[in-house]
């Protein structure tokens, strides 16, 4: 019976190898195949608004140095708009963060095939033939570790 169980655990997952968490069950098996994959995630710059505000403020201060009377007011407004525009262009709205993940096909002792996708851990590199344990955590997460 082919049973595909997929879990995408990224760096922001709420499981850490050095953290105690409740375990629902443990299943033992052997790795049949391993494939390393890269996963990209777009993140938004939360400081973008402050950068644009700062650009407008600096542009307004610089613009205020020119002209006199109503000309100075116009120069201040134009400086603020130019500063905000430059800051907006230079502040990248989105950044790409790349994660390494591992896809494993595991033959469990019950003769079921399980597919697990989890974050890559350089301290625990898997190869075909490795004896492993699938740790089912509360909250529906699964983690594969080498069986010692």
Short mmCIF file of N, CA and C in Angstrom, two decimals:
data_model
loop_
_atom_site.label_atom_id
_atom_site.label_comp_id
_atom_site.label_asym_id
_atom_site.label_seq_id
_atom_site.Cartn_x
_atom_site.Cartn_y
_atom_site.Cartn_z
N UNK A 1 0.86 -1.18 0.00
CA UNK A 1 0.00 0.00 0.00
C UNK A 1 0.90 1.24 0.00
N UNK A 2 0.60 2.15 -0.89
CA UNK A 2 1.39 3.39 -0.96
C UNK A 2 0.66 4.48 -0.21
N UNK A 3 1.31 4.97 0.82
CA UNK A 3 0.73 6.03 1.62
C UNK A 3 1.66 7.23 1.57
N UNK A 4 1.19 8.32 1.02
CA UNK A 4 2.02 9.52 0.93
C UNK A 4 1.68 10.46 2.07
N UNK A 5 2.65 10.70 2.90
CA UNK A 5 2.45 11.66 3.99
C UNK A 5 3.44 12.77 3.80
N UNK A 6 2.93 13.96 3.53
CA UNK A 6 3.81 15.08 3.22
C UNK A 6 3.71 16.12 4.32
N UNK A 7 4.87 16.53 4.76
CA UNK A 7 4.95 17.60 5.74
C UNK A 7 6.06 18.53 5.34
N UNK A 8 5.72 19.78 5.07
CA UNK A 8 6.75 20.76 4.71
C UNK A 8 7.10 21.54 5.96
N UNK A 9 8.26 21.27 6.51
CA UNK A 9 8.70 21.96 7.71
C UNK A 9 9.81 22.92 7.33
N UNK A 10 9.60 24.19 7.53
CA UNK A 10 10.63 25.15 7.18
C UNK A 10 11.32 25.64 8.43
N UNK A 11 12.21 26.60 8.23
CA UNK A 11 13.00 27.11 9.35
C UNK A 11 12.14 27.75 10.42
N UNK A 12 10.96 28.19 10.06
CA UNK A 12 10.10 28.82 11.04
C UNK A 12 9.20 27.85 11.75
N UNK A 13 9.40 26.54 11.57
CA UNK A 13 8.55 25.55 12.21
C UNK A 13 8.67 25.65 13.72
N UNK A 14 7.62 25.19 14.41
CA UNK A 14 7.62 25.30 15.86
C UNK A 14 8.24 24.08 16.52
N UNK A 15 9.07 23.32 15.82
CA UNK A 15 9.77 22.17 16.38
C UNK A 15 11.26 22.42 16.30
N UNK A 16 11.92 22.16 17.40
CA UNK A 16 13.37 22.33 17.46
C UNK A 16 13.92 21.06 18.10
N UNK A 17 14.99 20.53 17.55
CA UNK A 17 15.56 19.29 18.08
C UNK A 17 15.95 19.39 19.55
N UNK A 18 16.20 20.58 20.03
CA UNK A 18 16.61 20.77 21.42
C UNK A 18 15.44 21.13 22.32
N UNK A 19 14.23 20.87 21.89
CA UNK A 19 13.03 21.26 22.61
C UNK A 19 12.20 20.01 22.92
N UNK A 20 11.67 19.92 24.11
CA UNK A 20 10.81 18.80 24.48
C UNK A 20 9.39 19.08 24.01
N UNK A 21 8.83 18.15 23.23
CA UNK A 21 7.45 18.28 22.75
C UNK A 21 6.74 16.94 22.92
N UNK A 22 5.42 16.95 23.11
CA UNK A 22 4.68 15.70 23.26
C UNK A 22 4.74 14.86 21.98
N UNK A 23 4.93 13.56 22.13
CA UNK A 23 5.01 12.63 21.00
C UNK A 23 3.76 11.76 21.01
N UNK A 24 3.10 11.65 19.85
CA UNK A 24 1.90 10.81 19.75
C UNK A 24 2.26 9.36 19.45
N UNK A 25 3.20 9.13 18.52
CA UNK A 25 3.65 7.77 18.24
C UNK A 25 4.97 7.82 17.50
N UNK A 26 5.66 6.67 17.47
CA UNK A 26 6.93 6.53 16.79
C UNK A 26 6.84 5.31 15.89
N UNK A 27 7.25 5.47 14.62
CA UNK A 27 7.24 4.38 13.64
C UNK A 27 8.67 4.21 13.13
N UNK A 28 9.14 2.98 13.05
CA UNK A 28 10.49 2.70 12.57
C UNK A 28 10.44 2.21 11.14
N UNK A 29 11.51 2.51 10.39
CA UNK A 29 11.58 2.08 9.00
C UNK A 29 12.96 2.32 8.44
N UNK A 30 13.05 2.20 7.11
CA UNK A 30 14.32 2.40 6.40
C UNK A 30 14.10 3.35 5.24
N UNK A 31 15.09 4.20 4.99
CA UNK A 31 15.02 5.17 3.90
C UNK A 31 15.24 4.43 2.59
N UNK A 32 14.31 4.60 1.65
CA UNK A 32 14.47 4.03 0.31
C UNK A 32 15.14 5.01 -0.63
N UNK A 33 14.74 6.29 -0.54
CA UNK A 33 15.35 7.30 -1.41
C UNK A 33 15.34 8.65 -0.72
N UNK A 34 16.31 9.47 -1.10
CA UNK A 34 16.46 10.82 -0.54
C UNK A 34 16.68 11.78 -1.69
N UNK A 35 16.01 12.92 -1.61
CA UNK A 35 16.20 13.96 -2.63
C UNK A 35 16.22 15.30 -1.92
N UNK A 36 17.30 16.07 -2.17
CA UNK A 36 17.39 17.41 -1.59
C UNK A 36 16.76 18.40 -2.55
N UNK A 37 15.99 19.32 -2.00
CA UNK A 37 15.25 20.30 -2.78
C UNK A 37 15.50 21.68 -2.17
N UNK A 38 15.48 22.71 -2.99
CA UNK A 38 15.52 24.06 -2.45
C UNK A 38 14.12 24.65 -2.54
N UNK A 39 13.76 25.40 -1.54
CA UNK A 39 12.44 26.02 -1.47
C UNK A 39 12.65 27.50 -1.25
N UNK A 40 12.00 28.31 -2.05
CA UNK A 40 12.13 29.76 -1.91
C UNK A 40 10.88 30.33 -1.27
N UNK A 41 11.09 31.30 -0.42
CA UNK A 41 9.98 31.96 0.26
C UNK A 41 10.15 33.46 0.11
N UNK A 42 9.08 34.12 -0.30
CA UNK A 42 9.11 35.58 -0.40
C UNK A 42 8.73 36.16 0.94
N UNK A 43 9.53 37.12 1.39
CA UNK A 43 9.21 37.80 2.65
C UNK A 43 9.09 39.28 2.37
N UNK A 44 8.21 39.93 3.08
CA UNK A 44 7.97 41.35 2.88
C UNK A 44 8.77 42.16 3.89
N UNK A 45 9.32 43.26 3.45
CA UNK A 45 10.12 44.13 4.32
C UNK A 45 9.16 44.93 5.20
N UNK A 46 9.18 44.65 6.49
CA UNK A 46 8.27 45.32 7.42
C UNK A 46 8.69 46.76 7.72
N UNK A 47 9.91 47.12 7.40
CA UNK A 47 10.40 48.47 7.69
C UNK A 47 10.26 49.41 6.50
N UNK A 48 9.62 48.96 5.45
CA UNK A 48 9.53 49.76 4.24
C UNK A 48 8.84 51.11 4.49
N UNK A 49 7.76 51.10 5.24
CA UNK A 49 7.03 52.35 5.52
C UNK A 49 7.89 53.36 6.25
N UNK A 50 8.69 52.89 7.20
CA UNK A 50 9.57 53.79 7.93
C UNK A 50 10.67 54.34 7.03
N UNK A 51 11.15 53.53 6.11
CA UNK A 51 12.19 53.99 5.18
C UNK A 51 11.64 55.09 4.27
N UNK A 52 10.42 54.90 3.78
CA UNK A 52 9.79 55.91 2.91
C UNK A 52 9.53 57.19 3.71
N UNK A 53 9.06 57.04 4.94
CA UNK A 53 8.83 58.21 5.79
C UNK A 53 10.14 58.96 6.03
N UNK A 54 11.20 58.22 6.32
CA UNK A 54 12.51 58.84 6.54
C UNK A 54 13.01 59.55 5.30
N UNK A 55 12.80 58.95 4.12
CA UNK A 55 13.19 59.58 2.86
C UNK A 55 12.43 60.88 2.63
N UNK A 56 11.12 60.85 2.94
CA UNK A 56 10.30 62.06 2.78
C UNK A 56 10.76 63.14 3.75
N UNK A 57 11.09 62.76 4.97
CA UNK A 57 11.53 63.72 5.98
C UNK A 57 12.85 64.37 5.57
N UNK A 58 13.80 63.54 5.15
CA UNK A 58 15.11 64.08 4.73
C UNK A 58 14.95 64.95 3.48
N UNK A 59 14.14 64.50 2.52
CA UNK A 59 13.91 65.28 1.31
C UNK A 59 13.24 66.61 1.61
N UNK A 60 12.31 66.61 2.56
CA UNK A 60 11.65 67.85 2.96
C UNK A 60 12.61 68.82 3.62
N UNK A 61 13.50 68.31 4.46
CA UNK A 61 14.49 69.17 5.13
C UNK A 61 15.43 69.78 4.10
N UNK A 62 15.88 68.97 3.15
CA UNK A 62 16.78 69.49 2.10
C UNK A 62 16.05 70.51 1.22
N UNK A 63 14.80 70.19 0.82
CA UNK A 63 14.03 71.11 -0.01
C UNK A 63 13.75 72.43 0.69
N UNK A 64 13.64 72.39 2.02
CA UNK A 64 13.35 73.59 2.79
C UNK A 64 14.53 74.57 2.76
N UNK A 65 15.69 74.15 2.36
CA UNK A 65 16.88 75.01 2.31
C UNK A 65 16.87 75.94 1.10
N UNK A 66 15.98 75.68 0.15
CA UNK A 66 15.98 76.44 -1.10
C UNK A 66 14.78 77.38 -1.16
N UNK A 67 14.96 78.50 -1.80
CA UNK A 67 13.88 79.46 -2.05
C UNK A 67 13.52 80.26 -0.82
N UNK A 68 12.44 81.02 -0.95
CA UNK A 68 11.93 81.83 0.14
C UNK A 68 10.44 82.01 -0.02
N UNK A 69 9.73 82.15 1.06
CA UNK A 69 8.28 82.36 1.02
C UNK A 69 7.56 81.13 0.49
N UNK A 70 6.64 81.39 -0.47
CA UNK A 70 5.89 80.26 -1.04
C UNK A 70 6.79 79.37 -1.89
N UNK A 71 7.86 79.89 -2.45
CA UNK A 71 8.83 79.09 -3.20
C UNK A 71 9.52 78.07 -2.29
N UNK A 72 9.77 78.48 -1.06
CA UNK A 72 10.39 77.56 -0.10
C UNK A 72 9.42 76.44 0.27
N UNK A 73 8.12 76.78 0.40
CA UNK A 73 7.10 75.75 0.69
C UNK A 73 7.02 74.74 -0.44
N UNK A 74 7.03 75.23 -1.67
CA UNK A 74 6.98 74.34 -2.85
C UNK A 74 8.23 73.46 -2.88
N UNK A 75 9.40 74.05 -2.62
CA UNK A 75 10.65 73.28 -2.61
C UNK A 75 10.62 72.21 -1.52
N UNK A 76 10.03 72.53 -0.36
CA UNK A 76 9.93 71.57 0.74
C UNK A 76 9.05 70.38 0.34
N UNK A 77 7.90 70.67 -0.26
CA UNK A 77 6.97 69.61 -0.69
C UNK A 77 7.61 68.76 -1.78
N UNK A 78 8.23 69.41 -2.77
CA UNK A 78 8.89 68.65 -3.83
C UNK A 78 10.04 67.81 -3.29
N UNK A 79 10.79 68.34 -2.35
CA UNK A 79 11.88 67.59 -1.73
C UNK A 79 11.36 66.37 -0.98
N UNK A 80 10.24 66.55 -0.27
CA UNK A 80 9.64 65.45 0.47
C UNK A 80 9.15 64.36 -0.49
N UNK A 81 8.50 64.78 -1.58
CA UNK A 81 8.02 63.80 -2.56
C UNK A 81 9.18 63.06 -3.23
N UNK A 82 10.23 63.81 -3.59
CA UNK A 82 11.39 63.19 -4.22
C UNK A 82 12.08 62.22 -3.26
N UNK A 83 12.22 62.63 -1.99
CA UNK A 83 12.85 61.76 -0.99
C UNK A 83 12.05 60.49 -0.76
N UNK A 84 10.72 60.62 -0.68
CA UNK A 84 9.86 59.45 -0.49
C UNK A 84 9.94 58.53 -1.69
N UNK A 85 9.97 59.12 -2.89
CA UNK A 85 10.05 58.31 -4.11
C UNK A 85 11.36 57.54 -4.20
N UNK A 86 12.45 58.19 -3.89
CA UNK A 86 13.76 57.52 -3.91
C UNK A 86 13.84 56.41 -2.87
N UNK A 87 13.35 56.69 -1.68
CA UNK A 87 13.37 55.67 -0.62
C UNK A 87 12.48 54.49 -0.99
N UNK A 88 11.35 54.76 -1.61
CA UNK A 88 10.44 53.70 -2.02
C UNK A 88 11.08 52.81 -3.08
N UNK A 89 11.78 53.41 -4.02
CA UNK A 89 12.44 52.66 -5.09
C UNK A 89 13.61 51.83 -4.54
N UNK A 90 14.34 52.39 -3.60
CA UNK A 90 15.51 51.69 -3.08
C UNK A 90 15.14 50.62 -2.06
N UNK A 91 14.00 50.78 -1.39
CA UNK A 91 13.57 49.78 -0.40
C UNK A 91 12.85 48.66 -1.14
N UNK A 92 13.48 47.51 -1.20
CA UNK A 92 12.89 46.37 -1.87
C UNK A 92 11.67 45.90 -1.10
N UNK A 93 10.55 45.78 -1.77
CA UNK A 93 9.31 45.37 -1.12
C UNK A 93 9.35 43.91 -0.70
N UNK A 94 10.02 43.08 -1.47
CA UNK A 94 10.07 41.67 -1.16
C UNK A 94 11.50 41.17 -1.28
N UNK A 95 11.83 40.25 -0.42
CA UNK A 95 13.11 39.59 -0.47
C UNK A 95 12.84 38.10 -0.61
N UNK A 96 13.79 37.37 -1.15
CA UNK A 96 13.64 35.93 -1.31
C UNK A 96 14.60 35.24 -0.36
N UNK A 97 14.07 34.36 0.45
CA UNK A 97 14.87 33.55 1.35
C UNK A 97 14.80 32.12 0.83
N UNK A 98 15.93 31.46 0.77
CA UNK A 98 15.97 30.11 0.22
C UNK A 98 16.24 29.10 1.33
N UNK A 99 15.45 28.03 1.36
CA UNK A 99 15.59 26.96 2.33
C UNK A 99 15.97 25.68 1.61
N UNK A 100 16.73 24.84 2.29
CA UNK A 100 17.03 23.51 1.78
C UNK A 100 16.12 22.53 2.51
N UNK A 101 15.44 21.70 1.75
CA UNK A 101 14.58 20.70 2.35
C UNK A 101 14.93 19.33 1.78
N UNK A 102 14.50 18.28 2.48
CA UNK A 102 14.81 16.90 2.11
C UNK A 102 13.50 16.15 1.92
N UNK A 103 13.39 15.46 0.81
CA UNK A 103 12.24 14.60 0.54
C UNK A 103 12.71 13.15 0.69
N UNK A 104 12.06 12.40 1.56
CA UNK A 104 12.46 11.00 1.80
C UNK A 104 11.29 10.06 1.58
N UNK A 105 11.56 8.96 0.90
CA UNK A 105 10.60 7.86 0.80
C UNK A 105 11.07 6.82 1.80
N UNK A 106 10.20 6.45 2.72
CA UNK A 106 10.56 5.55 3.81
C UNK A 106 9.67 4.33 3.78
N UNK A 107 10.28 3.16 3.88
CA UNK A 107 9.54 1.91 3.99
C UNK A 107 9.43 1.58 5.47
N UNK A 108 8.22 1.70 6.02
CA UNK A 108 8.00 1.45 7.45
C UNK A 108 8.00 -0.05 7.72
N UNK A 109 8.16 -0.42 8.99
CA UNK A 109 8.14 -1.83 9.39
C UNK A 109 6.82 -2.51 9.03
N UNK A 110 5.76 -1.73 8.90
CA UNK A 110 4.44 -2.26 8.54
C UNK A 110 4.28 -2.42 7.03
N UNK A 111 5.37 -2.27 6.27
CA UNK A 111 5.41 -2.35 4.80
C UNK A 111 4.65 -1.23 4.10
N UNK A 112 4.39 -0.15 4.81
CA UNK A 112 3.79 1.04 4.19
C UNK A 112 4.92 1.95 3.73
N UNK A 113 4.71 2.60 2.61
CA UNK A 113 5.67 3.59 2.13
C UNK A 113 5.17 4.97 2.54
N UNK A 114 6.05 5.72 3.18
CA UNK A 114 5.70 7.05 3.66
C UNK A 114 6.65 8.05 3.04
N UNK A 115 6.10 9.16 2.55
CA UNK A 115 6.93 10.23 2.02
C UNK A 115 6.89 11.38 3.01
N UNK A 116 8.07 11.83 3.41
CA UNK A 116 8.18 12.94 4.35
C UNK A 116 9.07 14.00 3.74
N UNK A 117 8.64 15.24 3.86
CA UNK A 117 9.45 16.38 3.44
C UNK A 117 9.72 17.21 4.68
N UNK A 118 10.99 17.44 4.96
CA UNK A 118 11.34 18.23 6.14
C UNK A 118 12.56 19.09 5.84
N UNK A 119 12.84 20.01 6.74
CA UNK A 119 13.98 20.91 6.54
C UNK A 119 15.29 20.12 6.59
N UNK A 120 16.26 20.61 5.85
CA UNK A 120 17.58 19.97 5.80
C UNK A 120 18.35 20.31 7.07
N UNK A 121 18.90 19.30 7.69
CA UNK A 121 19.71 19.50 8.89
C UNK A 121 21.10 18.95 8.60
N UNK A 122 22.13 19.82 8.51
CA UNK A 122 23.47 19.32 8.19
C UNK A 122 24.01 18.36 9.23
N UNK A 123 23.46 18.36 10.42
CA UNK A 123 23.88 17.43 11.46
C UNK A 123 23.23 16.07 11.36
N UNK A 124 22.25 15.92 10.46
CA UNK A 124 21.56 14.66 10.28
C UNK A 124 21.28 14.46 8.79
N UNK A 125 22.28 13.97 8.08
CA UNK A 125 22.17 13.75 6.64
C UNK A 125 21.71 12.31 6.41
N UNK A 126 20.67 12.15 5.60
CA UNK A 126 20.10 10.83 5.34
C UNK A 126 20.58 10.27 4.01
N UNK A 127 20.71 8.93 3.96
CA UNK A 127 21.08 8.22 2.74
C UNK A 127 20.16 7.00 2.62
N UNK A 128 20.02 6.51 1.41
CA UNK A 128 19.23 5.30 1.19
C UNK A 128 19.82 4.18 2.03
N UNK A 129 18.95 3.42 2.69
CA UNK A 129 19.38 2.32 3.55
C UNK A 129 19.47 2.67 5.02
N UNK A 130 19.46 3.97 5.36
CA UNK A 130 19.52 4.38 6.77
C UNK A 130 18.28 3.90 7.53
N UNK A 131 18.51 3.39 8.74
CA UNK A 131 17.40 3.03 9.63
C UNK A 131 16.94 4.32 10.31
N UNK A 132 15.65 4.59 10.26
CA UNK A 132 15.11 5.84 10.80
C UNK A 132 13.88 5.59 11.65
N UNK A 133 13.52 6.63 12.37
CA UNK A 133 12.26 6.60 13.11
C UNK A 133 11.46 7.83 12.73
N UNK A 134 10.19 7.66 12.52
CA UNK A 134 9.28 8.76 12.23
C UNK A 134 8.60 9.11 13.54
N UNK A 135 8.82 10.32 14.01
CA UNK A 135 8.27 10.76 15.28
C UNK A 135 7.07 11.65 14.97
N UNK A 136 5.89 11.15 15.33
CA UNK A 136 4.65 11.90 15.12
C UNK A 136 4.43 12.78 16.35
N UNK A 137 4.49 14.09 16.13
CA UNK A 137 4.35 15.06 17.22
C UNK A 137 2.92 15.54 17.31
N UNK A 138 2.55 16.07 18.46
CA UNK A 138 1.22 16.65 18.59
C UNK A 138 1.12 17.84 17.65
N UNK A 139 -0.03 18.08 17.11
CA UNK A 139 -0.23 19.17 16.17
C UNK A 139 -0.09 18.72 14.73
N UNK A 140 0.07 17.42 14.49
CA UNK A 140 0.12 16.90 13.13
C UNK A 140 1.48 16.94 12.46
N UNK A 141 2.53 17.29 13.19
CA UNK A 141 3.85 17.33 12.59
C UNK A 141 4.53 15.97 12.71
N UNK A 142 5.41 15.70 11.73
CA UNK A 142 6.19 14.47 11.72
C UNK A 142 7.64 14.86 11.52
N UNK A 143 8.53 14.20 12.23
CA UNK A 143 9.95 14.46 12.11
C UNK A 143 10.67 13.13 11.95
N UNK A 144 11.61 13.06 10.99
CA UNK A 144 12.39 11.86 10.78
C UNK A 144 13.76 12.07 11.42
N UNK A 145 14.17 11.10 12.21
CA UNK A 145 15.49 11.08 12.85
C UNK A 145 16.12 9.72 12.58
N UNK A 146 17.43 9.67 12.65
CA UNK A 146 18.11 8.38 12.50
C UNK A 146 17.85 7.55 13.75
N UNK A 147 17.55 6.27 13.54
CA UNK A 147 17.37 5.35 14.66
C UNK A 147 18.76 4.95 15.15
N UNK A 148 19.01 5.14 16.41
CA UNK A 148 20.35 4.87 16.94
C UNK A 148 20.45 3.46 17.47
#
